[in-house]
PDB file of C-alpha atoms in Angstrom:
ATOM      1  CA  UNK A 182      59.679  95.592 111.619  1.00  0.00           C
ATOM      2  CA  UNK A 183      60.852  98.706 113.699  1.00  0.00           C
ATOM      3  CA  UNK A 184      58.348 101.370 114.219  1.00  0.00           C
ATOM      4  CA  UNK A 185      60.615 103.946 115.611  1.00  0.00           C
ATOM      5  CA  UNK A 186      62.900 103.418 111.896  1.00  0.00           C
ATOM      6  CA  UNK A 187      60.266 105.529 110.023  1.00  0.00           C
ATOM      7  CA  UNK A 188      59.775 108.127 112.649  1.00  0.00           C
ATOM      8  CA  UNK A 189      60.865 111.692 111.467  1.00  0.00           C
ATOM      9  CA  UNK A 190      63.629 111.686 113.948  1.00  0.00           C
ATOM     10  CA  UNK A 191      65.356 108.586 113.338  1.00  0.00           C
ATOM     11  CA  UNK A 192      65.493 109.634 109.498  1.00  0.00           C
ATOM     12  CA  UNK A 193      67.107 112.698 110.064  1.00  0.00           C
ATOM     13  CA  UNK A 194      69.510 111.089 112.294  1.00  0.00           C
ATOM     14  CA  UNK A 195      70.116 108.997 109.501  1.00  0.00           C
ATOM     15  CA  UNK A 196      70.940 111.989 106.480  1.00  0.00           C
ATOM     16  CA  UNK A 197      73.486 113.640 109.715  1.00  0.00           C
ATOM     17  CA  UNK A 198      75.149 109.766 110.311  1.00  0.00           C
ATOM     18  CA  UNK A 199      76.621 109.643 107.136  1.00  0.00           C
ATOM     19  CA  UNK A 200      76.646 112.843 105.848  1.00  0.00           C
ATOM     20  CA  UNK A 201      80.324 112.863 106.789  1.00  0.00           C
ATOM     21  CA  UNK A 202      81.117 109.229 104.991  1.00  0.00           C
ATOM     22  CA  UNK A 203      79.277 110.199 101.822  1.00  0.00           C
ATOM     23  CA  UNK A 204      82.058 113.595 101.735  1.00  0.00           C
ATOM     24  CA  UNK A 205      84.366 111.381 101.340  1.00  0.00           C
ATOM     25  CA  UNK A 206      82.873 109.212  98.821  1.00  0.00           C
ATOM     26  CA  UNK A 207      82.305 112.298  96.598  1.00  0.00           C
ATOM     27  CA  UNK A 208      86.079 112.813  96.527  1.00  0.00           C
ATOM     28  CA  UNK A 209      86.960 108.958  95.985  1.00  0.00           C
ATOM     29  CA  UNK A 210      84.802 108.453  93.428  1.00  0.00           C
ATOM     30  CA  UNK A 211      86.923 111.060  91.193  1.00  0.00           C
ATOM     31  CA  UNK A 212      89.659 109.066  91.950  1.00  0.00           C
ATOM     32  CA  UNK A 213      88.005 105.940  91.140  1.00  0.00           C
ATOM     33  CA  UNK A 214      86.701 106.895  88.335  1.00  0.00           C
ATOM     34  CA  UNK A 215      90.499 108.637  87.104  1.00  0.00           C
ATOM     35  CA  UNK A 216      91.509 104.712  87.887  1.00  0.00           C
ATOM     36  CA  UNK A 217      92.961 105.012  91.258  1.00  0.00           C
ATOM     37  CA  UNK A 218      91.841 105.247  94.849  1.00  0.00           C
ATOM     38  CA  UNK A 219      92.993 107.013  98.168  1.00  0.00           C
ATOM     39  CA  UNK A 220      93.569 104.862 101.492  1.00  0.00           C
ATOM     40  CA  UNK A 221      95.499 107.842 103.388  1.00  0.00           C
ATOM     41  CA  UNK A 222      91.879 109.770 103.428  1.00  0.00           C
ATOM     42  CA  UNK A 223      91.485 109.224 107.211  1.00  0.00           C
ATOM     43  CA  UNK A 224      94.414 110.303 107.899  1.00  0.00           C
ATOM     44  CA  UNK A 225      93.862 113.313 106.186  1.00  0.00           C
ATOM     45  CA  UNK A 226      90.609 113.428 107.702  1.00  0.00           C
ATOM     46  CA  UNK A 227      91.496 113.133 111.283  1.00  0.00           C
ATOM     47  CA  UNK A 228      94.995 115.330 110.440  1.00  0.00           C
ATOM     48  CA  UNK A 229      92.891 118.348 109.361  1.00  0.00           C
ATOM     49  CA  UNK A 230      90.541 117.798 112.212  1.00  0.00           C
ATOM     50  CA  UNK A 231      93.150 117.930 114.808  1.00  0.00           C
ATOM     51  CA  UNK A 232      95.031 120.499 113.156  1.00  0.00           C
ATOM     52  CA  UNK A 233      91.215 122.527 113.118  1.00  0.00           C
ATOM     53  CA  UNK A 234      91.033 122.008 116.466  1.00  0.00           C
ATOM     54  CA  UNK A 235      94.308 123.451 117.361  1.00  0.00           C
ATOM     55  CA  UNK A 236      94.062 126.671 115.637  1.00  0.00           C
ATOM     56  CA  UNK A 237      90.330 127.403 116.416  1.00  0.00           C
ATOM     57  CA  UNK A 238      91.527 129.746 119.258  1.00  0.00           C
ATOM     58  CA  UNK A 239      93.853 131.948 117.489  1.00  0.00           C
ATOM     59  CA  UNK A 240      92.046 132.625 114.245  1.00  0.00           C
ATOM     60  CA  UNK A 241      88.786 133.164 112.792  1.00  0.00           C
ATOM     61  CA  UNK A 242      86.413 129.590 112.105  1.00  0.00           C
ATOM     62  CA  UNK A 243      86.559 130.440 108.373  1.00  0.00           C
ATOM     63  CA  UNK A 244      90.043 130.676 108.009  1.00  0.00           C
ATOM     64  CA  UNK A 245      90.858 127.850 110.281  1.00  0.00           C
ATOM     65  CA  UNK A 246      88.643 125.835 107.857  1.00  0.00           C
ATOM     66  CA  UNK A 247      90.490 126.982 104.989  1.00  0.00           C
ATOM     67  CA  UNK A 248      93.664 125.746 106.109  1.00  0.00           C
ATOM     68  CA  UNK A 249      92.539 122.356 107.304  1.00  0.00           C
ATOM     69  CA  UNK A 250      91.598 122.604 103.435  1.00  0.00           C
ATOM     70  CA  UNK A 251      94.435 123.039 102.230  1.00  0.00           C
ATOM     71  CA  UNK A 252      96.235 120.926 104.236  1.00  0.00           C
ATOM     72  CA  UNK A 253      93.689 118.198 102.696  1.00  0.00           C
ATOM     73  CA  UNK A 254      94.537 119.072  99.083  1.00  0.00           C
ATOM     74  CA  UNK A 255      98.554 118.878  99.950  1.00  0.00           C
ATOM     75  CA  UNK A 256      98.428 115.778 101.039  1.00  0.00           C
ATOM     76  CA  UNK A 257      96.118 114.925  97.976  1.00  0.00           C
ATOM     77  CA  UNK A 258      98.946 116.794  95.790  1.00  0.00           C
ATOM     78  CA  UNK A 259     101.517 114.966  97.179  1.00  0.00           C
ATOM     79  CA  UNK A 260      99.601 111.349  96.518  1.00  0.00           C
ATOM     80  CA  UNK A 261      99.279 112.315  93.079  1.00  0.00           C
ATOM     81  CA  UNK A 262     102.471 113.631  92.122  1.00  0.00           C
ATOM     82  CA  UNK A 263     103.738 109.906  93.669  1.00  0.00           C
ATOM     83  CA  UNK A 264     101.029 108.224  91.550  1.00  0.00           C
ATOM     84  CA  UNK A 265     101.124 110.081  88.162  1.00  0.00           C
ATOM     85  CA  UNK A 266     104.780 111.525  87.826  1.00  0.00           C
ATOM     86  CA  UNK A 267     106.931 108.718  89.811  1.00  0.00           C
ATOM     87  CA  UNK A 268     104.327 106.072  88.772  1.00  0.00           C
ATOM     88  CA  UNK A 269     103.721 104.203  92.339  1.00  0.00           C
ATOM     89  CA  UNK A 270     100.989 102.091  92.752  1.00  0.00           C
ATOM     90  CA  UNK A 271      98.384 103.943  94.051  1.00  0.00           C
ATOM     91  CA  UNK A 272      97.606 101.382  96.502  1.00  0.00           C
ATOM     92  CA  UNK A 273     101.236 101.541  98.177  1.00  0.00           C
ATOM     93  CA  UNK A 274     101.363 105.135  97.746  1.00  0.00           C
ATOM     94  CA  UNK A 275      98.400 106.233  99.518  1.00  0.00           C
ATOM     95  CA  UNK A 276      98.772 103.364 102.233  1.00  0.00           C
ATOM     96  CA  UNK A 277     102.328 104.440 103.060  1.00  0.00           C
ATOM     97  CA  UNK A 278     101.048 108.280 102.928  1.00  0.00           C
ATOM     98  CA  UNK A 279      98.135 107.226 105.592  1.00  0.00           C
ATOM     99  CA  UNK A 280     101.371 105.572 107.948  1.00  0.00           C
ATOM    100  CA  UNK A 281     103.262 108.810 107.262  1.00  0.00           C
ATOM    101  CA  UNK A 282     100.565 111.110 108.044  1.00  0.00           C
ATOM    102  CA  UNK A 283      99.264 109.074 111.058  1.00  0.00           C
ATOM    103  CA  UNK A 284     102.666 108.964 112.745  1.00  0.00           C
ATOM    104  CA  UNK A 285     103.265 112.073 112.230  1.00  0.00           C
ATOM    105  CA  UNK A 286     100.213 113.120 113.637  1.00  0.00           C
ATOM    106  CA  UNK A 287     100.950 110.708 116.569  1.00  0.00           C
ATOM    107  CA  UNK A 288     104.173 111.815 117.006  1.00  0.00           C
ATOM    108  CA  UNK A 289     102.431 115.773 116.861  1.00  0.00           C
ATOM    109  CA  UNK A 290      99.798 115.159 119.514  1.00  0.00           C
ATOM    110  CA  UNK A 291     101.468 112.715 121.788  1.00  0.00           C
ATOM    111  CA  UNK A 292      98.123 110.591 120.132  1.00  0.00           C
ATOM    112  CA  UNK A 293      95.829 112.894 122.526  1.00  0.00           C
ATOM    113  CA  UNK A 294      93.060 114.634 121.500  1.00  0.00           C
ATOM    114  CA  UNK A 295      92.876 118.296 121.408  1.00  0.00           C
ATOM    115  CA  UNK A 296      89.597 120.054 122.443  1.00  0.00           C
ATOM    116  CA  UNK A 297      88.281 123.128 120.428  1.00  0.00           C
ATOM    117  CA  UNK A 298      89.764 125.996 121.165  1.00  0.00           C
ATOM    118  CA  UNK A 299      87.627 128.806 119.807  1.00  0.00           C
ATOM    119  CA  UNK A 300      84.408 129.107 117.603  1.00  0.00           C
ATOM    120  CA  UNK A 301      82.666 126.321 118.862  1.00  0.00           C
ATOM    121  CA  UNK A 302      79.473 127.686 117.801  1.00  0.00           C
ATOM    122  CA  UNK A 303      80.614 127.900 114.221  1.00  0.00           C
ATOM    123  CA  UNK A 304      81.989 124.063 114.427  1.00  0.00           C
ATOM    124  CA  UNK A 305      78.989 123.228 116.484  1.00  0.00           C
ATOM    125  CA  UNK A 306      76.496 124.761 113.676  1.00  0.00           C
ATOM    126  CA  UNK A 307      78.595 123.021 110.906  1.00  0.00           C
ATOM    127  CA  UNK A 308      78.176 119.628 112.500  1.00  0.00           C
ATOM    128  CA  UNK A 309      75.215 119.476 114.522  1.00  0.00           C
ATOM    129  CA  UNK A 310      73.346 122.520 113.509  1.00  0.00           C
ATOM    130  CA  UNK A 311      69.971 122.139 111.196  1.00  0.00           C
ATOM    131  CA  UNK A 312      68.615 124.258 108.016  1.00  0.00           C
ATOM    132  CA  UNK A 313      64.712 123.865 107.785  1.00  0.00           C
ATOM    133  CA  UNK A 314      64.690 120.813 110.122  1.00  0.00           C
ATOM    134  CA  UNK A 315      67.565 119.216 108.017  1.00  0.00           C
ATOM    135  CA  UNK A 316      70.825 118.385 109.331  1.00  0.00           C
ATOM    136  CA  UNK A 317      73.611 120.960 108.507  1.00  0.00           C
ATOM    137  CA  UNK A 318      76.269 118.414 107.499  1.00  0.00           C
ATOM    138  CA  UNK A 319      73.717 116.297 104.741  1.00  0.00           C
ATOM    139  CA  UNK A 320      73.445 120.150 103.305  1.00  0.00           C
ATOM    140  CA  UNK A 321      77.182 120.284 102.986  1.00  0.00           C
ATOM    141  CA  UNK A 322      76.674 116.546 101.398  1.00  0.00           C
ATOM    142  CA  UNK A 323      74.570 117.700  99.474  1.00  0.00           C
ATOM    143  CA  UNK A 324      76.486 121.223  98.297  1.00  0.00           C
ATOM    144  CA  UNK A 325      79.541 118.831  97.554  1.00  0.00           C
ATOM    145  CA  UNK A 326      77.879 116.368  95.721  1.00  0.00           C
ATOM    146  CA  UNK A 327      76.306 118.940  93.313  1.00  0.00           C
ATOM    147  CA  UNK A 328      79.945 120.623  92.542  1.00  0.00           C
ATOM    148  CA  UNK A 329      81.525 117.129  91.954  1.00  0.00           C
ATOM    149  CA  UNK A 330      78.482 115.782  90.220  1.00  0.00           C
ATOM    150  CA  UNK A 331      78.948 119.161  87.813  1.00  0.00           C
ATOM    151  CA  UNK A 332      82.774 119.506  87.322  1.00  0.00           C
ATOM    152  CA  UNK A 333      82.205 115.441  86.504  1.00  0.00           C
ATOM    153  CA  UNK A 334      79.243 116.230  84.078  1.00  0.00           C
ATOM    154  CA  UNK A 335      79.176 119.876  82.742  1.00  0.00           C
ATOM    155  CA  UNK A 336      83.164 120.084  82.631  1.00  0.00           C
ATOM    156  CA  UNK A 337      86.157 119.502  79.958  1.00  0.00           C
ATOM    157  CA  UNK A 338      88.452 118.321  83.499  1.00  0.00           C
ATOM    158  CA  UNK A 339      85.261 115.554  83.972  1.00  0.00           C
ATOM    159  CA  UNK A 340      85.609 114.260  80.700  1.00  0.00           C
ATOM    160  CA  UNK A 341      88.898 114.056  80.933  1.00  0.00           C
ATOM    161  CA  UNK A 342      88.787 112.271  84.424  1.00  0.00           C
ATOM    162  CA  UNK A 343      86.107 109.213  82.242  1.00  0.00           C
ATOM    163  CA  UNK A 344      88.993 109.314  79.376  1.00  0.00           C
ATOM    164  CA  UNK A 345      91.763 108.741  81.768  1.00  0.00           C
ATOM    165  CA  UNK A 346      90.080 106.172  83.546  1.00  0.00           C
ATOM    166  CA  UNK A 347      88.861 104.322  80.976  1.00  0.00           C
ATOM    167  CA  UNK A 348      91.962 104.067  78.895  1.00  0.00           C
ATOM    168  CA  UNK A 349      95.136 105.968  79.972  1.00  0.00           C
ATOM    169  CA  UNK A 350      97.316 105.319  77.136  1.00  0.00           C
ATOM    170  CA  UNK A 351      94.647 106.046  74.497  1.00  0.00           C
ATOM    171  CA  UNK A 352      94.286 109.693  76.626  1.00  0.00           C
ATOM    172  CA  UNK A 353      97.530 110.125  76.833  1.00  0.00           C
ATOM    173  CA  UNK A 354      98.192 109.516  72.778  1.00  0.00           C
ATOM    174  CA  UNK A 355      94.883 112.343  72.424  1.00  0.00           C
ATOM    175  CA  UNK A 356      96.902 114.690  73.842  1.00  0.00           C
ATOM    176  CA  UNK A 357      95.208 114.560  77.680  1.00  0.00           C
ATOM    177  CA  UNK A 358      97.686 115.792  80.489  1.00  0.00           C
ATOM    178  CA  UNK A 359      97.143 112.272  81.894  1.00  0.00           C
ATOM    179  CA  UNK A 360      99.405 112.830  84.698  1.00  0.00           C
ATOM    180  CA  UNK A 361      97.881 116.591  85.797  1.00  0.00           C
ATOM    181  CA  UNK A 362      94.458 115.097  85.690  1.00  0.00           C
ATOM    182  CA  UNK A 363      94.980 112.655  87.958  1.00  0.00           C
ATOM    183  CA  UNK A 364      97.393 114.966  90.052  1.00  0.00           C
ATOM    184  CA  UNK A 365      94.029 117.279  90.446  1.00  0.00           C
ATOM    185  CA  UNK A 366      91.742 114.554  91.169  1.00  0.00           C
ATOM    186  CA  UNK A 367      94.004 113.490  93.922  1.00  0.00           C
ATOM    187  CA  UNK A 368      93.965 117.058  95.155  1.00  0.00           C
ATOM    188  CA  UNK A 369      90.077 116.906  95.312  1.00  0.00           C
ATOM    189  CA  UNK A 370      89.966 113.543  97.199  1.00  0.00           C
ATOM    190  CA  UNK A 371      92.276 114.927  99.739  1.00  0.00           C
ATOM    191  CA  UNK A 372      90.202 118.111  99.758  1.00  0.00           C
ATOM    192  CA  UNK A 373      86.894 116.501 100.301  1.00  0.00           C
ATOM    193  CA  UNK A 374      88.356 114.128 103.142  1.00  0.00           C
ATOM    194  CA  UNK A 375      89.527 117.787 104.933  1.00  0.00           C
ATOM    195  CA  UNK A 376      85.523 118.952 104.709  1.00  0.00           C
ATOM    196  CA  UNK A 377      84.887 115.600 106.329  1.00  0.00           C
ATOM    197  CA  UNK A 378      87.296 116.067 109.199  1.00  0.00           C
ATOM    198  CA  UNK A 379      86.190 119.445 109.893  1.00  0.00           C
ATOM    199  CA  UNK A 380      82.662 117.967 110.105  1.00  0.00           C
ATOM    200  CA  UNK A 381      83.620 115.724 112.436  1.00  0.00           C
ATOM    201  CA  UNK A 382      85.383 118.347 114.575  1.00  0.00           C
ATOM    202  CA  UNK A 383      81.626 119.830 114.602  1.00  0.00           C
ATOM    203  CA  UNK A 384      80.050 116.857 115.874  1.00  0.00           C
ATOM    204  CA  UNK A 385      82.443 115.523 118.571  1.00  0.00           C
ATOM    205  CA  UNK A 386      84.313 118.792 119.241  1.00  0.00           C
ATOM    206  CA  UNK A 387      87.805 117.154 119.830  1.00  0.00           C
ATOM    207  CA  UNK A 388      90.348 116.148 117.067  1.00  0.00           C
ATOM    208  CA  UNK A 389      91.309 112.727 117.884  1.00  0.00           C
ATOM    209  CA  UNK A 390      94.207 111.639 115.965  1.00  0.00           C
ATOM    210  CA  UNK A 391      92.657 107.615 116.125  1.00  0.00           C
ATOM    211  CA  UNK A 392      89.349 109.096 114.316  1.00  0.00           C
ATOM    212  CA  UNK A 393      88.234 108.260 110.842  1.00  0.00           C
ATOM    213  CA  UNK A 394      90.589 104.772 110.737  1.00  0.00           C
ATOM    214  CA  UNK A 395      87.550 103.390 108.895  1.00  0.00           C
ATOM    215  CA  UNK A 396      86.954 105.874 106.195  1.00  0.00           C
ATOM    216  CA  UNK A 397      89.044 105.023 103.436  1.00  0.00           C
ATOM    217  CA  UNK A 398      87.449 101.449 102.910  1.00  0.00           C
ATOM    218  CA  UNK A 399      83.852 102.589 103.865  1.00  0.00           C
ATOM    219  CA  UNK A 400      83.945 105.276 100.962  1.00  0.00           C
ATOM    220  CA  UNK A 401      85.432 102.612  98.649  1.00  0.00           C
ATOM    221  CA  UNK A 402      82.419 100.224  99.410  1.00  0.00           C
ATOM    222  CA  UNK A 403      80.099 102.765  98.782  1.00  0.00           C
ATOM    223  CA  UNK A 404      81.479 103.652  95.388  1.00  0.00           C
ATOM    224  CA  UNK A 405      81.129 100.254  94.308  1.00  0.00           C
ATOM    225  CA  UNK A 406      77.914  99.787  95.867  1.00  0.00           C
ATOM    226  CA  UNK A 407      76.690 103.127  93.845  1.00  0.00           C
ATOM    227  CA  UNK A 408      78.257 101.398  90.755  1.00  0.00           C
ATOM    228  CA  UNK A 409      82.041 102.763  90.170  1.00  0.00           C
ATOM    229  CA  UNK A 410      84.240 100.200  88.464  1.00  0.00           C
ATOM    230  CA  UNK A 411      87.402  99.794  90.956  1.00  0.00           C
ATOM    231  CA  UNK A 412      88.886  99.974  87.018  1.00  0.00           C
ATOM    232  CA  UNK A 413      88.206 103.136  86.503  1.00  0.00           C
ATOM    233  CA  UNK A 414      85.998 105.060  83.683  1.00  0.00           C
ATOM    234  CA  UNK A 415      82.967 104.855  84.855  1.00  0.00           C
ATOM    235  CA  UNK A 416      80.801 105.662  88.722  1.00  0.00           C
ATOM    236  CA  UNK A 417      77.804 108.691  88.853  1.00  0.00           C
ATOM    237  CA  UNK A 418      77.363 110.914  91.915  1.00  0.00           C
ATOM    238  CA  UNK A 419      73.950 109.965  92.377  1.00  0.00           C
ATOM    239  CA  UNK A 420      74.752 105.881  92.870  1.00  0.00           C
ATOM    240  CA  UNK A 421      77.528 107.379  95.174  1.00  0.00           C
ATOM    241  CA  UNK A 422      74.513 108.866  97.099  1.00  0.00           C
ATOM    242  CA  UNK A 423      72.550 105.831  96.787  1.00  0.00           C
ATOM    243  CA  UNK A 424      75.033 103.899  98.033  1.00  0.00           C
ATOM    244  CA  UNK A 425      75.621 105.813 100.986  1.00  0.00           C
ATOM    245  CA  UNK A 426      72.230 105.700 102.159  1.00  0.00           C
ATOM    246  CA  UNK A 427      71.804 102.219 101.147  1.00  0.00           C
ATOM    247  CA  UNK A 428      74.906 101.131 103.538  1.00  0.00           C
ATOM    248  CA  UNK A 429      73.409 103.964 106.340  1.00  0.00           C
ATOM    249  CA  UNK A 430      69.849 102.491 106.222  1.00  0.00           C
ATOM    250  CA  UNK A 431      71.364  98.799 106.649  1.00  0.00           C
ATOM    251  CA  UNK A 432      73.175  99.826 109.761  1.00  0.00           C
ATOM    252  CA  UNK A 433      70.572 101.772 111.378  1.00  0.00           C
ATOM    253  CA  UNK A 434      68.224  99.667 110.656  1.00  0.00           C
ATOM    254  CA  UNK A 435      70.302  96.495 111.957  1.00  0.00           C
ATOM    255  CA  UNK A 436      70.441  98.885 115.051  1.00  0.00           C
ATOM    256  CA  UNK A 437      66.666  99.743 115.188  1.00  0.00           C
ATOM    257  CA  UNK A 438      65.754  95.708 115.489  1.00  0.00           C
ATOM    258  CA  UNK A 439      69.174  94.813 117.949  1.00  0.00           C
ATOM    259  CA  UNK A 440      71.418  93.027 115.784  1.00  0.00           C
ATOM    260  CA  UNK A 441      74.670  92.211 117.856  1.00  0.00           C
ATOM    261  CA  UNK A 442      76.887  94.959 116.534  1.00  0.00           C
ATOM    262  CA  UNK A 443      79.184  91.727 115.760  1.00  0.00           C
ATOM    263  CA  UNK A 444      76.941  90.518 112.860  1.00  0.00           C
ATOM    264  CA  UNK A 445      76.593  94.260 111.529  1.00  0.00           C
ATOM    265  CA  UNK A 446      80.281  94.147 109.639  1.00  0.00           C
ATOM    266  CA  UNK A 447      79.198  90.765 107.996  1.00  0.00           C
ATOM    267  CA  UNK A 448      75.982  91.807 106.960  1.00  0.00           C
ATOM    268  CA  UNK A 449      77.436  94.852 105.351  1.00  0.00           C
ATOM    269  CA  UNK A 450      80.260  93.180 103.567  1.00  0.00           C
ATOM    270  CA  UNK A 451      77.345  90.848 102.027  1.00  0.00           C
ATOM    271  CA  UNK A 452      75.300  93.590 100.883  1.00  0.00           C
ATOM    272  CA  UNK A 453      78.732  95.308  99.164  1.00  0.00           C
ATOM    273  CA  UNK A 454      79.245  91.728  97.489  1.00  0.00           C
ATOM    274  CA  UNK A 455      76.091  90.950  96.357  1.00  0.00           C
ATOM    275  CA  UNK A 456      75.917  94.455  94.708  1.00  0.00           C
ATOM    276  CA  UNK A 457      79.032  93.767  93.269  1.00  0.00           C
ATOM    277  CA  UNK A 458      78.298  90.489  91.827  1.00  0.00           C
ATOM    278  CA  UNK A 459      75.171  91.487  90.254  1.00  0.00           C
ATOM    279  CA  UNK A 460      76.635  94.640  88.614  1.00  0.00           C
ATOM    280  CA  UNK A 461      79.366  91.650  87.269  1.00  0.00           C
ATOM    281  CA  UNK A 462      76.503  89.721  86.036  1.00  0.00           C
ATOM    282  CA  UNK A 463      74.553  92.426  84.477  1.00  0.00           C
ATOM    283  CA  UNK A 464      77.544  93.806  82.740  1.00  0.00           C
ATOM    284  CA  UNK A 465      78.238  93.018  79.352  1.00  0.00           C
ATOM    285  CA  UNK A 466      80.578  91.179  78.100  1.00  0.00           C
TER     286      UNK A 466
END
């Protein structure tokens, strides 16, 4: 219905749109599929683009990266030790981490946004830069997919991740470290959602402390979407990508033909339930 949707431009706008969305669905899907799930991701994501943002004129890009890293995979350590030591729900746990780290981001940046400071054409390259014609960010999508998809896959810590998931006490009675698995996969969430945020730095070269308030339920809907069970035990890497360029395409394309940008939430939400519902109906019983 929209020429200008299958032009050559317009696609590759689409791969760099949600390159940064489907980051962060790499690293919730190992949490999803460990039988939890991380709602303090945007936080972390617009924590470790801020804090990026504020060192990137005192330090080299790389290492400034590095720490906005590990400043990721704290705050991912910290959910998990909650979650698998203390035994919190995960859902309280990582929504009062995402108040903690938002107010204390708030409270860090008087809630303004801090410009980049230094190495903008490393941040620049990272976020808007191209390899071959493709966007730089769908390579690093692409680079992170293929490590999760193979510590998942080709990996004793994947297998355990499925076990846990899929039955915790049975793991825990086969001798699993139940509680350092999911510790670790908490680690990588809050790692991925870092990469994200440094992404984003790239693209809009400001941290804003406000950014990324939608991530943690966008990467959830694309999980489920690529077929994770919100149970846990079970969700691929490739329906992870699927599902973020299912969810990208329906936007953009409710974009390319005008859609009021009031309808666009309500048509998503029905394409997450429908895909839902006939996962349901195809499972068995």
């Amino acid at each position: 219905m929209s020429p200008s949707f299958r032009s050559t431009t317009n696609l590759l706008d689409l791969l760099q749109q949600n390159a940064i969305i489907g980051v962060v669905a790499c690293g919730m899907l190992v949490m999803i599929v460990s039988g939890g799930f991380d709602l303090s991701v945007g936080a972390t994501g617009a924590t470790a683009s801020v804090l990026a943002a504020r060192l990137s004129g005192e330090t080299s890009p790389v290492l400034v990266i590095l720490i906005a890293i590990a400043l990721g995979a704290t705050v991912g350590c910290v959910n998990g030790f909650l979650i698998a030591r203390l035994r919190i729900n995960p859902f309280v746990t990582t929504l009062g981490m995402a108040s903690v780290v938002s107010g204390l981001l708030f409270v860090a940046t008087s809630a303004s946004p801090l410009p980049l400071g230094g190495g903008t054409a490393t941040f620049y390259a990272i976020g808007l830069g191209h390899i071959w014609k493709i966007p730089t960010d769908f390579v690093v999508l692409l680079c992170v997919a293929g490590g999760v998809w193979a510590l998942l896959r080709l990996t004793r810590f994947g297998h355990y991740i499925y076990a846990v998931g899929g039955n915790e006490q049975a793991s825990l009675l086969s001798g699993i470290p139940v509680a350092r698995i999911k510790m670790l996969a908490y680690v990588l969430g809050g790692s991925m959602a870092a990469v994200a945020g440094v992404i984003l730095l790239g693209q809009t070269e400001i941290g804003q402390p406000s950014a990324a308030a939608d991530w943690p339920l966008s990467a959830i809907a694309i999980c489920v979407v690529g077929g994770a069970s919100l149970n846990g035990g079970s969700g691929s890497i490739p329906g992870t990508l699927l599902g973020t360029l299912l969810l990208g395409v329906v936007a953009n394309g409710l974009n390319q033909l005008n859609v009021s940008p009031y309808w666009q939430p309500a048509v998503t939400g029905a394409v997450v339930l429908a895909a839902v519902g006939l996962a349901g109906l195809n499972r068995p019983d």
